[in-house]
């Protein structure tokens, strides 16, 4: 226990000195005597006091736990990030807007701490570096694990290969449960050094980072490809999406794949937020693709329910992203507008739907052709026959 106390104290001292804070700078929060005793390992401080001191100096509890060795650091993230930043010529104070000052950046790039994945994504976004490019650098020739599965589910959803969707759902469920089990074990074995239970609870929650959250969201997304999600599951997906501050390939993929079942109000709010930062997304094909997919899929669900005005609003919101897209997404965007016209009583809409199907056939895009044909059969032919 004493050894751990000394370790925590020395870690705090290192952070304080790196940030160039003197004892007098922290006197408004804690006396010099109290800080010195803590740094020497002869006394402990409360969770509230520690959190306040760290925040004042520009750190987080996660930084502290990584530096103290309580959380394992994968150094490759910081090392590869440093290479990108150096090559692109960005200063070490460039990332202050996303909460990363030069000291935290140095700790991250030197492999002493690991920044939260959403923060790394935000830093990449500031440099206009796609998430998949960073994943490529990290993994060599391998795609990001989660992006790979999102792309696979995109194809599965079009082909209606429900057995494969269920397989991915079960695999993601297994990994999500394993991550939860690891957290519980850490909670049982973690010694708090007289810090109160609130610190332990918060620290445990911070361990539920991308690994748990993304596996759980991937599980629900795979399920959404072959089943109707219940209200709680839709809410869980919505909570995840509402927590996204910078939309990148993975999060946009989750949004697009679930758009068929998401509430109109949620999709409308998210696209409105994305449109506030249009320049960040318009220049990236995969981003535009996912945004248009999201609006198109949600719109087609709304049209089938007779909510044509809402569908029209969504399709109009993404019109400026729809240019120069790949054949599949651009064709399905036209298909959605045509379906809207058809449901509004315009005969030309049905003809346009058939023209899109014929175009897919002519361009030899069988996945898109078959998907559009099946959708036409279910929502136009079957409706007319009934």
Short mmCIF file of N, CA and C in Angstrom, two decimals, residues 149-278:
data_model
loop_
_atom_site.label_atom_id
_atom_site.label_comp_id
_atom_site.label_asym_id
_atom_site.label_seq_id
_atom_site.Cartn_x
_atom_site.Cartn_y
_atom_site.Cartn_z
N UNK A 149 -15.65 -4.31 -40.19
CA UNK A 149 -16.95 -4.93 -39.95
C UNK A 149 -18.10 -4.05 -40.41
N UNK A 150 -17.95 -2.74 -40.31
CA UNK A 150 -18.99 -1.84 -40.81
C UNK A 150 -19.14 -1.99 -42.32
N UNK A 151 -18.03 -2.04 -43.03
CA UNK A 151 -18.09 -2.22 -44.48
C UNK A 151 -18.70 -3.58 -44.85
N UNK A 152 -18.37 -4.59 -44.06
CA UNK A 152 -18.93 -5.93 -44.29
C UNK A 152 -20.44 -5.91 -44.06
N UNK A 153 -20.86 -5.29 -42.97
CA UNK A 153 -22.29 -5.22 -42.68
C UNK A 153 -23.05 -4.42 -43.74
N UNK A 154 -22.39 -3.44 -44.32
CA UNK A 154 -23.02 -2.66 -45.38
C UNK A 154 -23.36 -3.56 -46.56
N UNK A 155 -22.43 -4.45 -46.92
CA UNK A 155 -22.69 -5.39 -48.01
C UNK A 155 -23.74 -6.43 -47.60
N UNK A 156 -23.65 -6.89 -46.35
CA UNK A 156 -24.59 -7.88 -45.85
C UNK A 156 -26.02 -7.35 -45.89
N UNK A 157 -26.17 -6.08 -45.49
CA UNK A 157 -27.51 -5.48 -45.46
C UNK A 157 -28.11 -5.40 -46.86
N UNK A 158 -27.30 -5.07 -47.84
CA UNK A 158 -27.79 -4.99 -49.21
C UNK A 158 -28.16 -6.36 -49.76
N UNK A 159 -27.34 -7.37 -49.43
CA UNK A 159 -27.58 -8.71 -49.96
C UNK A 159 -28.56 -9.51 -49.12
N UNK A 160 -28.90 -8.97 -47.94
CA UNK A 160 -29.81 -9.64 -47.00
C UNK A 160 -29.25 -11.00 -46.60
N UNK A 161 -27.96 -11.03 -46.32
CA UNK A 161 -27.30 -12.26 -45.87
C UNK A 161 -27.38 -12.30 -44.34
N UNK A 162 -28.56 -12.64 -43.85
CA UNK A 162 -28.86 -12.50 -42.44
C UNK A 162 -28.04 -13.43 -41.54
N UNK A 163 -27.65 -14.60 -42.07
CA UNK A 163 -26.84 -15.53 -41.27
C UNK A 163 -25.48 -14.91 -40.93
N UNK A 164 -24.89 -14.19 -41.88
CA UNK A 164 -23.61 -13.54 -41.62
C UNK A 164 -23.76 -12.39 -40.62
N UNK A 165 -24.87 -11.66 -40.73
CA UNK A 165 -25.13 -10.58 -39.77
C UNK A 165 -25.24 -11.13 -38.36
N UNK A 166 -25.93 -12.26 -38.22
CA UNK A 166 -26.09 -12.88 -36.90
C UNK A 166 -24.75 -13.38 -36.36
N UNK A 167 -23.89 -13.85 -37.25
CA UNK A 167 -22.57 -14.32 -36.83
C UNK A 167 -21.75 -13.16 -36.26
N UNK A 168 -21.78 -12.02 -36.95
CA UNK A 168 -21.05 -10.84 -36.46
C UNK A 168 -21.66 -10.34 -35.15
N UNK A 169 -22.97 -10.39 -35.07
CA UNK A 169 -23.65 -9.98 -33.82
C UNK A 169 -23.16 -10.84 -32.65
N UNK A 170 -23.10 -12.15 -32.84
CA UNK A 170 -22.68 -13.05 -31.76
C UNK A 170 -21.22 -12.84 -31.38
N UNK A 171 -20.37 -12.60 -32.39
CA UNK A 171 -18.96 -12.37 -32.10
C UNK A 171 -18.76 -11.08 -31.32
N UNK A 172 -19.44 -10.01 -31.75
CA UNK A 172 -19.33 -8.73 -31.04
C UNK A 172 -19.87 -8.84 -29.63
N UNK A 173 -20.95 -9.60 -29.46
CA UNK A 173 -21.54 -9.80 -28.13
C UNK A 173 -20.53 -10.48 -27.20
N UNK A 174 -19.82 -11.46 -27.74
CA UNK A 174 -18.83 -12.19 -26.95
C UNK A 174 -17.72 -11.24 -26.48
N UNK A 175 -17.21 -10.42 -27.38
CA UNK A 175 -16.13 -9.50 -27.01
C UNK A 175 -16.61 -8.41 -26.05
N UNK A 176 -17.84 -7.95 -26.23
CA UNK A 176 -18.39 -6.94 -25.32
C UNK A 176 -18.51 -7.50 -23.92
N UNK A 177 -18.97 -8.74 -23.80
CA UNK A 177 -19.09 -9.39 -22.49
C UNK A 177 -17.71 -9.61 -21.85
N UNK A 178 -16.73 -9.98 -22.68
CA UNK A 178 -15.38 -10.17 -22.16
C UNK A 178 -14.82 -8.87 -21.60
N UNK A 179 -15.11 -7.77 -22.28
CA UNK A 179 -14.62 -6.48 -21.81
C UNK A 179 -15.28 -6.09 -20.50
N UNK A 180 -16.58 -6.38 -20.39
CA UNK A 180 -17.29 -6.09 -19.13
C UNK A 180 -16.71 -6.92 -17.99
N UNK A 181 -16.38 -8.17 -18.28
CA UNK A 181 -15.81 -9.04 -17.25
C UNK A 181 -14.46 -8.49 -16.78
N UNK A 182 -13.65 -8.01 -17.70
CA UNK A 182 -12.36 -7.42 -17.33
C UNK A 182 -12.55 -6.22 -16.41
N UNK A 183 -13.54 -5.44 -16.69
CA UNK A 183 -13.81 -4.25 -15.87
C UNK A 183 -14.20 -4.66 -14.46
N UNK A 184 -15.05 -5.69 -14.35
CA UNK A 184 -15.48 -6.16 -13.03
C UNK A 184 -14.29 -6.69 -12.22
N UNK A 185 -13.40 -7.41 -12.90
CA UNK A 185 -12.21 -7.93 -12.21
C UNK A 185 -11.34 -6.78 -11.71
N UNK A 186 -11.19 -5.77 -12.55
CA UNK A 186 -10.41 -4.60 -12.15
C UNK A 186 -11.04 -3.89 -10.95
N UNK A 187 -12.36 -3.82 -10.95
CA UNK A 187 -13.07 -3.17 -9.84
C UNK A 187 -12.82 -3.92 -8.54
N UNK A 188 -12.81 -5.26 -8.62
CA UNK A 188 -12.65 -6.07 -7.41
C UNK A 188 -11.22 -6.01 -6.87
N UNK A 189 -10.24 -5.87 -7.78
CA UNK A 189 -8.84 -5.94 -7.37
C UNK A 189 -8.19 -4.58 -7.15
N UNK A 190 -8.85 -3.53 -7.57
CA UNK A 190 -8.24 -2.21 -7.51
C UNK A 190 -8.24 -1.67 -6.08
N UNK A 191 -7.08 -1.24 -5.60
CA UNK A 191 -6.97 -0.66 -4.26
C UNK A 191 -7.06 0.86 -4.37
N UNK A 192 -7.90 1.46 -3.56
CA UNK A 192 -8.19 2.88 -3.74
C UNK A 192 -7.36 3.80 -2.87
N UNK A 193 -6.50 3.28 -2.02
CA UNK A 193 -5.66 4.13 -1.17
C UNK A 193 -6.48 5.16 -0.40
N UNK A 194 -7.59 4.69 0.15
CA UNK A 194 -8.47 5.53 0.96
C UNK A 194 -9.25 6.58 0.14
N UNK A 195 -9.07 6.56 -1.19
CA UNK A 195 -9.91 7.44 -1.99
C UNK A 195 -11.31 6.85 -1.95
N UNK A 196 -12.32 7.71 -2.02
CA UNK A 196 -13.67 7.20 -1.83
C UNK A 196 -14.17 6.41 -3.04
N UNK A 197 -15.33 5.82 -2.88
CA UNK A 197 -15.87 4.93 -3.91
C UNK A 197 -16.17 5.67 -5.22
N UNK A 198 -16.36 6.98 -5.13
CA UNK A 198 -16.67 7.73 -6.34
C UNK A 198 -15.52 7.67 -7.33
N UNK A 199 -14.29 7.75 -6.81
CA UNK A 199 -13.13 7.65 -7.69
C UNK A 199 -13.08 6.27 -8.35
N UNK A 200 -13.29 5.24 -7.55
CA UNK A 200 -13.26 3.88 -8.09
C UNK A 200 -14.31 3.72 -9.17
N UNK A 201 -15.51 4.25 -8.92
CA UNK A 201 -16.59 4.14 -9.90
C UNK A 201 -16.23 4.88 -11.19
N UNK A 202 -15.70 6.10 -11.04
CA UNK A 202 -15.34 6.88 -12.22
C UNK A 202 -14.20 6.23 -12.98
N UNK A 203 -13.21 5.74 -12.24
CA UNK A 203 -12.07 5.09 -12.88
C UNK A 203 -12.52 3.86 -13.66
N UNK A 204 -13.43 3.09 -13.09
CA UNK A 204 -13.94 1.90 -13.77
C UNK A 204 -14.69 2.28 -15.04
N UNK A 205 -15.47 3.36 -14.95
CA UNK A 205 -16.20 3.80 -16.12
C UNK A 205 -15.25 4.25 -17.23
N UNK A 206 -14.14 4.87 -16.84
CA UNK A 206 -13.19 5.33 -17.85
C UNK A 206 -12.53 4.16 -18.58
N UNK A 207 -12.52 2.99 -17.93
CA UNK A 207 -11.96 1.81 -18.60
C UNK A 207 -12.89 1.29 -19.70
N UNK A 208 -14.17 1.65 -19.60
CA UNK A 208 -15.11 1.27 -20.66
C UNK A 208 -14.97 2.25 -21.81
N UNK A 209 -13.85 2.19 -22.49
CA UNK A 209 -13.59 3.10 -23.58
C UNK A 209 -14.07 2.47 -24.88
N UNK A 210 -13.35 2.72 -25.94
CA UNK A 210 -13.81 2.27 -27.24
C UNK A 210 -14.04 0.77 -27.31
N UNK A 211 -13.19 -0.01 -26.63
CA UNK A 211 -13.29 -1.46 -26.78
C UNK A 211 -14.66 -1.99 -26.38
N UNK A 212 -15.19 -1.56 -25.23
CA UNK A 212 -16.52 -2.03 -24.84
C UNK A 212 -17.60 -1.35 -25.68
N UNK A 213 -17.55 -0.04 -25.73
CA UNK A 213 -18.61 0.72 -26.39
C UNK A 213 -18.77 0.30 -27.84
N UNK A 214 -17.64 0.20 -28.56
CA UNK A 214 -17.73 -0.13 -29.98
C UNK A 214 -18.17 -1.57 -30.23
N UNK A 215 -17.75 -2.49 -29.38
CA UNK A 215 -18.22 -3.87 -29.54
C UNK A 215 -19.73 -3.94 -29.32
N UNK A 216 -20.22 -3.23 -28.30
CA UNK A 216 -21.65 -3.24 -28.01
C UNK A 216 -22.44 -2.61 -29.14
N UNK A 217 -21.97 -1.48 -29.64
CA UNK A 217 -22.66 -0.81 -30.75
C UNK A 217 -22.59 -1.66 -32.01
N UNK A 218 -21.45 -2.30 -32.24
CA UNK A 218 -21.32 -3.19 -33.39
C UNK A 218 -22.30 -4.35 -33.28
N UNK A 219 -22.45 -4.89 -32.08
CA UNK A 219 -23.41 -5.97 -31.85
C UNK A 219 -24.82 -5.55 -32.22
N UNK A 220 -25.25 -4.37 -31.75
CA UNK A 220 -26.59 -3.89 -32.03
C UNK A 220 -26.77 -3.55 -33.51
N UNK A 221 -25.72 -3.03 -34.12
CA UNK A 221 -25.80 -2.69 -35.54
C UNK A 221 -25.94 -3.95 -36.39
N UNK A 222 -25.20 -4.99 -36.04
CA UNK A 222 -25.33 -6.26 -36.76
C UNK A 222 -26.74 -6.81 -36.58
N UNK A 223 -27.28 -6.70 -35.38
CA UNK A 223 -28.64 -7.16 -35.13
C UNK A 223 -29.64 -6.38 -35.96
N UNK A 224 -29.40 -5.07 -36.10
CA UNK A 224 -30.32 -4.22 -36.87
C UNK A 224 -30.35 -4.59 -38.34
N UNK A 225 -29.32 -5.32 -38.81
CA UNK A 225 -29.27 -5.73 -40.21
C UNK A 225 -30.21 -6.89 -40.51
N UNK A 226 -30.68 -7.58 -39.45
CA UNK A 226 -31.57 -8.72 -39.70
C UNK A 226 -32.76 -8.79 -38.76
N UNK A 227 -32.84 -7.85 -37.81
CA UNK A 227 -33.97 -7.84 -36.88
C UNK A 227 -34.38 -6.40 -36.59
N UNK A 228 -35.60 -6.26 -36.06
CA UNK A 228 -36.05 -4.96 -35.58
C UNK A 228 -35.53 -4.78 -34.15
N UNK A 229 -34.83 -3.69 -33.89
CA UNK A 229 -34.34 -3.41 -32.55
C UNK A 229 -35.49 -3.00 -31.65
N UNK A 230 -35.39 -3.35 -30.36
CA UNK A 230 -36.42 -2.90 -29.44
C UNK A 230 -36.14 -1.45 -29.02
N UNK A 231 -37.06 -0.89 -28.27
CA UNK A 231 -36.96 0.53 -27.91
C UNK A 231 -35.68 0.84 -27.12
N UNK A 232 -35.32 -0.05 -26.21
CA UNK A 232 -34.11 0.17 -25.41
C UNK A 232 -32.86 0.12 -26.27
N UNK A 233 -32.83 -0.76 -27.23
CA UNK A 233 -31.66 -0.88 -28.11
C UNK A 233 -31.52 0.33 -29.02
N UNK A 234 -32.65 0.81 -29.53
CA UNK A 234 -32.62 2.02 -30.35
C UNK A 234 -32.13 3.21 -29.52
N UNK A 235 -32.58 3.27 -28.26
CA UNK A 235 -32.13 4.34 -27.37
C UNK A 235 -30.63 4.24 -27.12
N UNK A 236 -30.14 3.01 -26.97
CA UNK A 236 -28.70 2.80 -26.74
C UNK A 236 -27.87 3.27 -27.93
N UNK A 237 -28.34 2.95 -29.14
CA UNK A 237 -27.66 3.43 -30.34
C UNK A 237 -27.73 4.95 -30.39
N UNK A 238 -28.91 5.50 -30.07
CA UNK A 238 -29.07 6.95 -30.08
C UNK A 238 -28.15 7.65 -29.11
N UNK A 239 -27.99 7.08 -27.92
CA UNK A 239 -27.09 7.67 -26.91
C UNK A 239 -25.66 7.68 -27.41
N UNK A 240 -25.26 6.59 -28.07
CA UNK A 240 -23.91 6.52 -28.63
C UNK A 240 -23.72 7.60 -29.68
N UNK A 241 -24.68 7.74 -30.57
CA UNK A 241 -24.56 8.70 -31.66
C UNK A 241 -24.58 10.13 -31.15
N UNK A 242 -25.40 10.40 -30.13
CA UNK A 242 -25.45 11.74 -29.57
C UNK A 242 -24.13 12.13 -28.90
N UNK A 243 -23.34 11.12 -28.51
CA UNK A 243 -22.08 11.41 -27.85
C UNK A 243 -20.93 11.68 -28.81
N UNK A 244 -21.18 11.54 -30.11
CA UNK A 244 -20.13 11.77 -31.10
C UNK A 244 -19.93 13.27 -31.31
N UNK A 245 -18.70 13.70 -31.16
CA UNK A 245 -18.39 15.11 -31.38
C UNK A 245 -17.80 15.35 -32.76
N UNK A 246 -17.05 14.41 -33.26
CA UNK A 246 -16.46 14.52 -34.59
C UNK A 246 -16.80 13.26 -35.36
N UNK A 247 -17.54 13.41 -36.45
CA UNK A 247 -18.01 12.25 -37.20
C UNK A 247 -16.93 11.76 -38.15
N UNK A 248 -16.51 10.51 -37.96
CA UNK A 248 -15.51 9.90 -38.82
C UNK A 248 -16.08 8.60 -39.40
N UNK A 249 -15.26 7.85 -40.09
CA UNK A 249 -15.77 6.74 -40.89
C UNK A 249 -16.56 5.73 -40.07
N UNK A 250 -16.05 5.35 -38.91
CA UNK A 250 -16.74 4.33 -38.12
C UNK A 250 -18.08 4.83 -37.61
N UNK A 251 -18.10 6.00 -36.99
CA UNK A 251 -19.35 6.52 -36.42
C UNK A 251 -20.37 6.82 -37.52
N UNK A 252 -19.92 7.32 -38.66
CA UNK A 252 -20.85 7.57 -39.77
C UNK A 252 -21.38 6.25 -40.32
N UNK A 253 -20.55 5.20 -40.29
CA UNK A 253 -21.01 3.88 -40.73
C UNK A 253 -22.09 3.32 -39.82
N UNK A 254 -21.90 3.49 -38.50
CA UNK A 254 -22.92 3.07 -37.54
C UNK A 254 -24.22 3.82 -37.79
N UNK A 255 -24.11 5.11 -38.02
CA UNK A 255 -25.28 5.94 -38.28
C UNK A 255 -26.01 5.46 -39.53
N UNK A 256 -25.27 5.23 -40.62
CA UNK A 256 -25.89 4.84 -41.88
C UNK A 256 -26.56 3.47 -41.80
N UNK A 257 -25.91 2.52 -41.14
CA UNK A 257 -26.45 1.17 -41.07
C UNK A 257 -27.73 1.10 -40.22
N UNK A 258 -27.82 1.97 -39.22
CA UNK A 258 -29.00 1.96 -38.34
C UNK A 258 -30.09 2.92 -38.79
N UNK A 259 -29.82 3.68 -39.85
CA UNK A 259 -30.75 4.75 -40.26
C UNK A 259 -32.15 4.25 -40.58
N UNK A 260 -32.25 3.00 -41.04
CA UNK A 260 -33.57 2.45 -41.34
C UNK A 260 -34.48 2.47 -40.12
N UNK A 261 -33.91 2.31 -38.91
CA UNK A 261 -34.71 2.15 -37.70
C UNK A 261 -34.63 3.33 -36.74
N UNK A 262 -33.80 4.31 -37.04
CA UNK A 262 -33.64 5.44 -36.13
C UNK A 262 -34.79 6.44 -36.26
N UNK A 263 -35.15 7.11 -35.17
CA UNK A 263 -36.21 8.12 -35.22
C UNK A 263 -35.82 9.27 -36.14
N UNK A 264 -36.79 9.83 -36.82
CA UNK A 264 -36.57 10.97 -37.71
C UNK A 264 -35.91 12.12 -36.97
N UNK A 265 -36.38 12.40 -35.77
CA UNK A 265 -35.86 13.54 -35.01
C UNK A 265 -34.37 13.40 -34.74
N UNK A 266 -33.91 12.17 -34.47
CA UNK A 266 -32.49 11.93 -34.20
C UNK A 266 -31.67 12.13 -35.47
N UNK A 267 -32.10 11.53 -36.56
CA UNK A 267 -31.36 11.64 -37.82
C UNK A 267 -31.33 13.10 -38.28
N UNK A 268 -32.46 13.78 -38.15
CA UNK A 268 -32.53 15.20 -38.56
C UNK A 268 -31.55 16.03 -37.74
N UNK A 269 -31.51 15.80 -36.43
CA UNK A 269 -30.63 16.57 -35.55
C UNK A 269 -29.17 16.32 -35.89
N UNK A 270 -28.82 15.05 -36.16
CA UNK A 270 -27.43 14.71 -36.46
C UNK A 270 -26.98 15.31 -37.79
N UNK A 271 -27.83 15.19 -38.82
CA UNK A 271 -27.46 15.76 -40.12
C UNK A 271 -27.38 17.28 -40.03
N UNK A 272 -28.26 17.89 -39.24
CA UNK A 272 -28.19 19.34 -39.05
C UNK A 272 -26.86 19.73 -38.43
N UNK A 273 -26.41 18.94 -37.45
CA UNK A 273 -25.14 19.22 -36.80
C UNK A 273 -23.98 19.01 -37.77
N UNK A 274 -24.05 17.96 -38.57
CA UNK A 274 -23.00 17.70 -39.56
C UNK A 274 -22.93 18.83 -40.57
N UNK A 275 -24.08 19.35 -40.97
CA UNK A 275 -24.12 20.42 -41.96
C UNK A 275 -23.48 21.71 -41.46
N UNK A 276 -23.40 21.86 -40.14
CA UNK A 276 -22.73 23.04 -39.59
C UNK A 276 -21.23 23.01 -39.88
N UNK A 277 -20.71 21.82 -40.13
CA UNK A 277 -19.29 21.64 -40.42
C UNK A 277 -19.12 21.00 -41.80
N UNK A 278 -19.88 21.46 -42.74
CA UNK A 278 -19.95 20.84 -44.07
C UNK A 278 -18.58 20.66 -44.72
#
